[in-house]
PDB file of C-alpha atoms in Angstrom:
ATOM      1  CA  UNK Q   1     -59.565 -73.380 102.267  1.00 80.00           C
ATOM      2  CA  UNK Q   2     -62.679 -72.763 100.218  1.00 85.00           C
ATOM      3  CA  UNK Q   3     -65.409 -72.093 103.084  1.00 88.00           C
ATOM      4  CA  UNK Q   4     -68.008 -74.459 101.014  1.00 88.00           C
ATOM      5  CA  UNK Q   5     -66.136 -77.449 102.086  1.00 93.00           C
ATOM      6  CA  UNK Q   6     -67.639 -76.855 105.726  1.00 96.00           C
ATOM      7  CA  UNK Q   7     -71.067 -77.006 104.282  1.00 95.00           C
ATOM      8  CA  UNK Q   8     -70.452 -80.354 102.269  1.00 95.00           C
ATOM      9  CA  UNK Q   9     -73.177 -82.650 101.444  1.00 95.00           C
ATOM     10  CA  UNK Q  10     -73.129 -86.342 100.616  1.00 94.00           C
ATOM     11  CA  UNK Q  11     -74.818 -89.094  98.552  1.00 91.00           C
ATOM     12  CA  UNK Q  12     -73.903 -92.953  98.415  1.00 90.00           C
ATOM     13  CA  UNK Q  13     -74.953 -96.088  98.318  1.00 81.00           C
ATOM     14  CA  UNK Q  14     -74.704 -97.933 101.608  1.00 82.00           C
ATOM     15  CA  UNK Q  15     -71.298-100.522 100.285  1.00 82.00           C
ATOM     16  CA  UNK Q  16     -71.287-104.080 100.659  1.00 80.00           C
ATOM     17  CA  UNK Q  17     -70.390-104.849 104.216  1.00 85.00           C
ATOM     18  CA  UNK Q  18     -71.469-102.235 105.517  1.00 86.00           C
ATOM     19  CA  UNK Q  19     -68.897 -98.876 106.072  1.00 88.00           C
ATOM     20  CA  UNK Q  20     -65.661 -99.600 107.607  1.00 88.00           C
ATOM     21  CA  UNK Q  21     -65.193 -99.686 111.348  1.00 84.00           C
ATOM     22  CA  UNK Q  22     -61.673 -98.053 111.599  1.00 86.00           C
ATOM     23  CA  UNK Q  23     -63.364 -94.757 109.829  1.00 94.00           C
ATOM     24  CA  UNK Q  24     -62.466 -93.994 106.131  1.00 96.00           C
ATOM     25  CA  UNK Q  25     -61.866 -91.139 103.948  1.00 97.00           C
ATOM     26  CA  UNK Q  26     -64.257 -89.348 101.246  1.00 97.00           C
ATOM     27  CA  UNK Q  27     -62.068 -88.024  98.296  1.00 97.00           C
ATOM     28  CA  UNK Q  28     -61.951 -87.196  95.317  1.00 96.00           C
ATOM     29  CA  UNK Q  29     -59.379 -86.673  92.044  1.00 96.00           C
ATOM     30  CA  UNK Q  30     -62.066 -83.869  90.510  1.00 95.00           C
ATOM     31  CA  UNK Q  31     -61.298 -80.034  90.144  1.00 93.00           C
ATOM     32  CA  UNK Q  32     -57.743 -80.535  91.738  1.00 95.00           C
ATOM     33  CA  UNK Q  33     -56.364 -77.228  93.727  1.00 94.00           C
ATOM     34  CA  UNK Q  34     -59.726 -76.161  93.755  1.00 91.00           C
ATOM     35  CA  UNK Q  35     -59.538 -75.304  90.206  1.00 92.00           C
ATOM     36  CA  UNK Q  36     -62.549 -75.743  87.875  1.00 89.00           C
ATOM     37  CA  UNK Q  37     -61.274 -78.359  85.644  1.00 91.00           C
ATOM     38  CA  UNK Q  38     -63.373 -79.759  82.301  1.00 91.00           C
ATOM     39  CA  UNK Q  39     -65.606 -82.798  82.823  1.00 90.00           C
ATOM     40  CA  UNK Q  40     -63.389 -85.447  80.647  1.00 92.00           C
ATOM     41  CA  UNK Q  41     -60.202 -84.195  82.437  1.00 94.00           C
ATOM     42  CA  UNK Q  42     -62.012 -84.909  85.962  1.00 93.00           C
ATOM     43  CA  UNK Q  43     -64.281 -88.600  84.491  1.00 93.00           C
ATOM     44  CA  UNK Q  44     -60.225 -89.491  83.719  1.00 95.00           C
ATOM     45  CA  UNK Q  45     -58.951 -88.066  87.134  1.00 96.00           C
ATOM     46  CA  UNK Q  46     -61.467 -90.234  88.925  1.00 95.00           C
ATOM     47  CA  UNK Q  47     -61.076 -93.332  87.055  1.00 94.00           C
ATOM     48  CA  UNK Q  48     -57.121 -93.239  87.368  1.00 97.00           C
ATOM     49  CA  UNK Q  49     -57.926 -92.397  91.322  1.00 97.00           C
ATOM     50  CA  UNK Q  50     -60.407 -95.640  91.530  1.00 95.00           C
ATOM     51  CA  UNK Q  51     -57.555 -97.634  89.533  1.00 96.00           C
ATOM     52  CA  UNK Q  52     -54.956 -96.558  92.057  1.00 97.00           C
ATOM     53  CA  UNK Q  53     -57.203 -97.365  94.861  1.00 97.00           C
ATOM     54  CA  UNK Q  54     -57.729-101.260  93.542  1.00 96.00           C
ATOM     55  CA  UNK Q  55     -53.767-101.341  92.877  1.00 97.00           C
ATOM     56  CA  UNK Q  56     -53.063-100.610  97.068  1.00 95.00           C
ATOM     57  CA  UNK Q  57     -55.997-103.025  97.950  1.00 96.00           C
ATOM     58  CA  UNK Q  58     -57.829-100.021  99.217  1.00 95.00           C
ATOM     59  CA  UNK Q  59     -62.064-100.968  99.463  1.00 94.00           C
ATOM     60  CA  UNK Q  60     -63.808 -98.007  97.764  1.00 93.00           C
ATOM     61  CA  UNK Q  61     -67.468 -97.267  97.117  1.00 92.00           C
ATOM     62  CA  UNK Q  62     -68.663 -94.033  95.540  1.00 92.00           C
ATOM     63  CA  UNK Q  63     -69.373 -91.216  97.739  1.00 93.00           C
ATOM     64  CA  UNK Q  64     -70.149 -88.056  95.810  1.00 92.00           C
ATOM     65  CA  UNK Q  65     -70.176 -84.759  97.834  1.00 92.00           C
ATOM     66  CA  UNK Q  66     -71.398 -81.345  97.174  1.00 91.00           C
ATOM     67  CA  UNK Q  67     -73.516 -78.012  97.915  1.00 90.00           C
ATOM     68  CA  UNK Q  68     -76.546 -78.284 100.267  1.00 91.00           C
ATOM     69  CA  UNK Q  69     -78.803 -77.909  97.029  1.00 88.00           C
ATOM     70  CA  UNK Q  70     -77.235 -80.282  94.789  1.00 83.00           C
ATOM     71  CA  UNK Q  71     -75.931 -77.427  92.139  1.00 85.00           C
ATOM     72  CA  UNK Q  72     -72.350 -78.744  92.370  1.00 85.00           C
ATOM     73  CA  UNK Q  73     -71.653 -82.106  92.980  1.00 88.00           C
ATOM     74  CA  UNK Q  74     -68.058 -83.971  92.653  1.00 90.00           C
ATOM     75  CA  UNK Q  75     -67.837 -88.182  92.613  1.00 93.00           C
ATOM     76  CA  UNK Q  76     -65.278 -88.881  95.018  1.00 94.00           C
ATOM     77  CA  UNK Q  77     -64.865 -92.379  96.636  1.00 95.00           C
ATOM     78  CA  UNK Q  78     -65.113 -93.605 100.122  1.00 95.00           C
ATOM     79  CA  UNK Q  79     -61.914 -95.296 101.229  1.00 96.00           C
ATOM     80  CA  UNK Q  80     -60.837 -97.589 103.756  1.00 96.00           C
ATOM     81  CA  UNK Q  81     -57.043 -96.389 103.700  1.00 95.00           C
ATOM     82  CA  UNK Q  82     -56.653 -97.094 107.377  1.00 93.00           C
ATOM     83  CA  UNK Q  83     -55.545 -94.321 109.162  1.00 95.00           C
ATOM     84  CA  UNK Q  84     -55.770 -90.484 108.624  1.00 96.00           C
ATOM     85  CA  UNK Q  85     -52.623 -89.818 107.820  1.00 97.00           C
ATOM     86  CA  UNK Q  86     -52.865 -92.136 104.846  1.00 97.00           C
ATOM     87  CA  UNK Q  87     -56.189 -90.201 103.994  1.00 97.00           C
ATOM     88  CA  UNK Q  88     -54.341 -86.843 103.830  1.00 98.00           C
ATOM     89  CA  UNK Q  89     -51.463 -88.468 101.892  1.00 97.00           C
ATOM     90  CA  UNK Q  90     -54.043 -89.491  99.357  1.00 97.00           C
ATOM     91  CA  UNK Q  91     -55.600 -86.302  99.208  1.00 97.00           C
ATOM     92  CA  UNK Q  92     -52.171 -84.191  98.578  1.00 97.00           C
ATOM     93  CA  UNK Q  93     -51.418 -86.816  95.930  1.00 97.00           C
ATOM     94  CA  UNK Q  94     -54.477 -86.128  93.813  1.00 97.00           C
ATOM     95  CA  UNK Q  95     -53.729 -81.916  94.641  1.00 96.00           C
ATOM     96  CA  UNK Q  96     -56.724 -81.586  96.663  1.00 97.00           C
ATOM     97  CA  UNK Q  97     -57.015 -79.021  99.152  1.00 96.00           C
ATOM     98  CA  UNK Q  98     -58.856 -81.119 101.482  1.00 97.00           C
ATOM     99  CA  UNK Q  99     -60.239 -84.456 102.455  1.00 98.00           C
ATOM    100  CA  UNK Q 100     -62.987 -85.686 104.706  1.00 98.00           C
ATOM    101  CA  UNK Q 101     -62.706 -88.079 107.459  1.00 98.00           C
ATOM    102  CA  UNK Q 102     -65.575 -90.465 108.832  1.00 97.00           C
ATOM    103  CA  UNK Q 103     -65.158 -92.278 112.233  1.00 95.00           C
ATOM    104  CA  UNK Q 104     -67.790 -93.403 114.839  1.00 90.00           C
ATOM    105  CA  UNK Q 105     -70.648 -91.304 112.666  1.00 92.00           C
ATOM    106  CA  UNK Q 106     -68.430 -88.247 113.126  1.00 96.00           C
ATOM    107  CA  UNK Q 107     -67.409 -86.203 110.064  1.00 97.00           C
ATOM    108  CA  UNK Q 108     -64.407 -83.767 109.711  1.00 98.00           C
ATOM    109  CA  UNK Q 109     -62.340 -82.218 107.368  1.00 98.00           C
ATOM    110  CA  UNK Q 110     -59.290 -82.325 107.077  1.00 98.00           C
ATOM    111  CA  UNK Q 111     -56.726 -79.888 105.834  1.00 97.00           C
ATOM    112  CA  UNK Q 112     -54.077 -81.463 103.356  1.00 97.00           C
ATOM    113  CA  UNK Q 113     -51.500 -78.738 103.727  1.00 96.00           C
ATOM    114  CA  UNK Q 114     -51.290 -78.779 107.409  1.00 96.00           C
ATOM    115  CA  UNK Q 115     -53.223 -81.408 108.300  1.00 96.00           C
ATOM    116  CA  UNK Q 116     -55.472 -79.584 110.406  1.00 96.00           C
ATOM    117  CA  UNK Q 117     -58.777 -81.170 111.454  1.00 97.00           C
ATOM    118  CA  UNK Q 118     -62.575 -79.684 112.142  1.00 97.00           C
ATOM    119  CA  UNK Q 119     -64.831 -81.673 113.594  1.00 97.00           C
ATOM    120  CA  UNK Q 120     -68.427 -80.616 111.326  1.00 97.00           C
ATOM    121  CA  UNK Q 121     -70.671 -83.086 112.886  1.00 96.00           C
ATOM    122  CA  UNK Q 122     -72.387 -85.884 111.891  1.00 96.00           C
ATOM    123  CA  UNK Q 123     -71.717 -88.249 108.713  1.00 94.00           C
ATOM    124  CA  UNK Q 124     -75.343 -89.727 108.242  1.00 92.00           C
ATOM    125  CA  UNK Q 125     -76.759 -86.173 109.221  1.00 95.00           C
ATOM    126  CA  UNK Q 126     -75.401 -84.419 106.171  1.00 94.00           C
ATOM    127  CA  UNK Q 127     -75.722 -87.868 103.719  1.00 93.00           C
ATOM    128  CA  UNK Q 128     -78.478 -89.337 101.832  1.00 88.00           C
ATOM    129  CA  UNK Q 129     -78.303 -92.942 101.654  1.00 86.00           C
ATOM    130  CA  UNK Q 130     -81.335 -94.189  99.768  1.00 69.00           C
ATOM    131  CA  UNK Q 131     -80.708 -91.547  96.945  1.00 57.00           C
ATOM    132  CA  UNK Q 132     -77.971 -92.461  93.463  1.00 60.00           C
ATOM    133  CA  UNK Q 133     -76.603 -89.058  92.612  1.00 53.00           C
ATOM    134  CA  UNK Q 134     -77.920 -87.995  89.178  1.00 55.00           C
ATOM    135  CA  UNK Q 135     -75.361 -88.412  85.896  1.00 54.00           C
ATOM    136  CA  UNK Q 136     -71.835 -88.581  86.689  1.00 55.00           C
ATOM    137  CA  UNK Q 137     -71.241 -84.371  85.899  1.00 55.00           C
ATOM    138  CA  UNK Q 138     -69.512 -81.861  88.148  1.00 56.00           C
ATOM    139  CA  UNK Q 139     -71.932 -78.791  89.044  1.00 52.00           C
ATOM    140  CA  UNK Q 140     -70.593 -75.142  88.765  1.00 49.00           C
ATOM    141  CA  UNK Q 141     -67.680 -74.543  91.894  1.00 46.00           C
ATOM    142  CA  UNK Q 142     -69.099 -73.153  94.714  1.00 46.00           C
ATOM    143  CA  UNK Q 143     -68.797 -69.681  95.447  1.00 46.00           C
ATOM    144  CA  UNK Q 144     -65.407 -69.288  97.426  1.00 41.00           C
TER     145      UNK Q 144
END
């Protein structure tokens, strides 16, 4: 797994409602096998993802994670899927490496081959809330 995915950081909008209390999952449909994919490809990716997401009755609000300093960023979407299993099945469906899991303010990430999990802290320590991420646009991949 690409080592940058330990060093994640998020921005989002606090969603209607307020964030799930079962924990959700951040994830995205961008750059899938951690392979740099073209902007249109990944805009299409992510709105077939969010289209899914409505289909299984799945709440979603945009989560968009990336590099400490911003350089690479990738929209994803915070999901109340219910369980983590369901998080990592989403996550192998739209070929990404990995996922992130949020319960009780604690973030991890979470393997989709294996399913392995690493605990890397806390959610609102490594998330801005009261910032909008800049123009939808995927940054250059961080360095693996």
């Amino acid at each position: 797994m690409n080592p940058a995915h330990r060093t994640a950081r998020f921005w989002c909008a606090i969603p209607a409602g307020g964030f799930p209390d079962r924990g959700f999952a951040i994830v995205t449909a961008c750059n899938p096998h951690d392979r740099p994919t073209d902007d249109e490809t990944n805009r299409r990716a992510d709105a077939a993802l969010a289209a899914a997401l409505d289909r299984l009755g799945w709440r979603r609000f945009r989560v968009t994670g990336g590099s400490p300093d911003g350089a690479h960023q990738e929209p994803g979407w915070g999901v109340d899927c219910g369980s983590l299993a369901a998080a990592i099945d989403l996550g192998r469906r739209w070929g990404q490496v990995a996922v992130f899991w949020v319960e009780q303010e604690a973030l991890h990430l979470v393997d989709c081959h294996d399913g392995s999990v690493e605990a890397l802290g806390s959610w609102s320590g490594r998330t801005r809330f009261d910032l909008r991420p800049g123009p939808w646009r995927i940054g250059p991949p961080a360095p693996v």
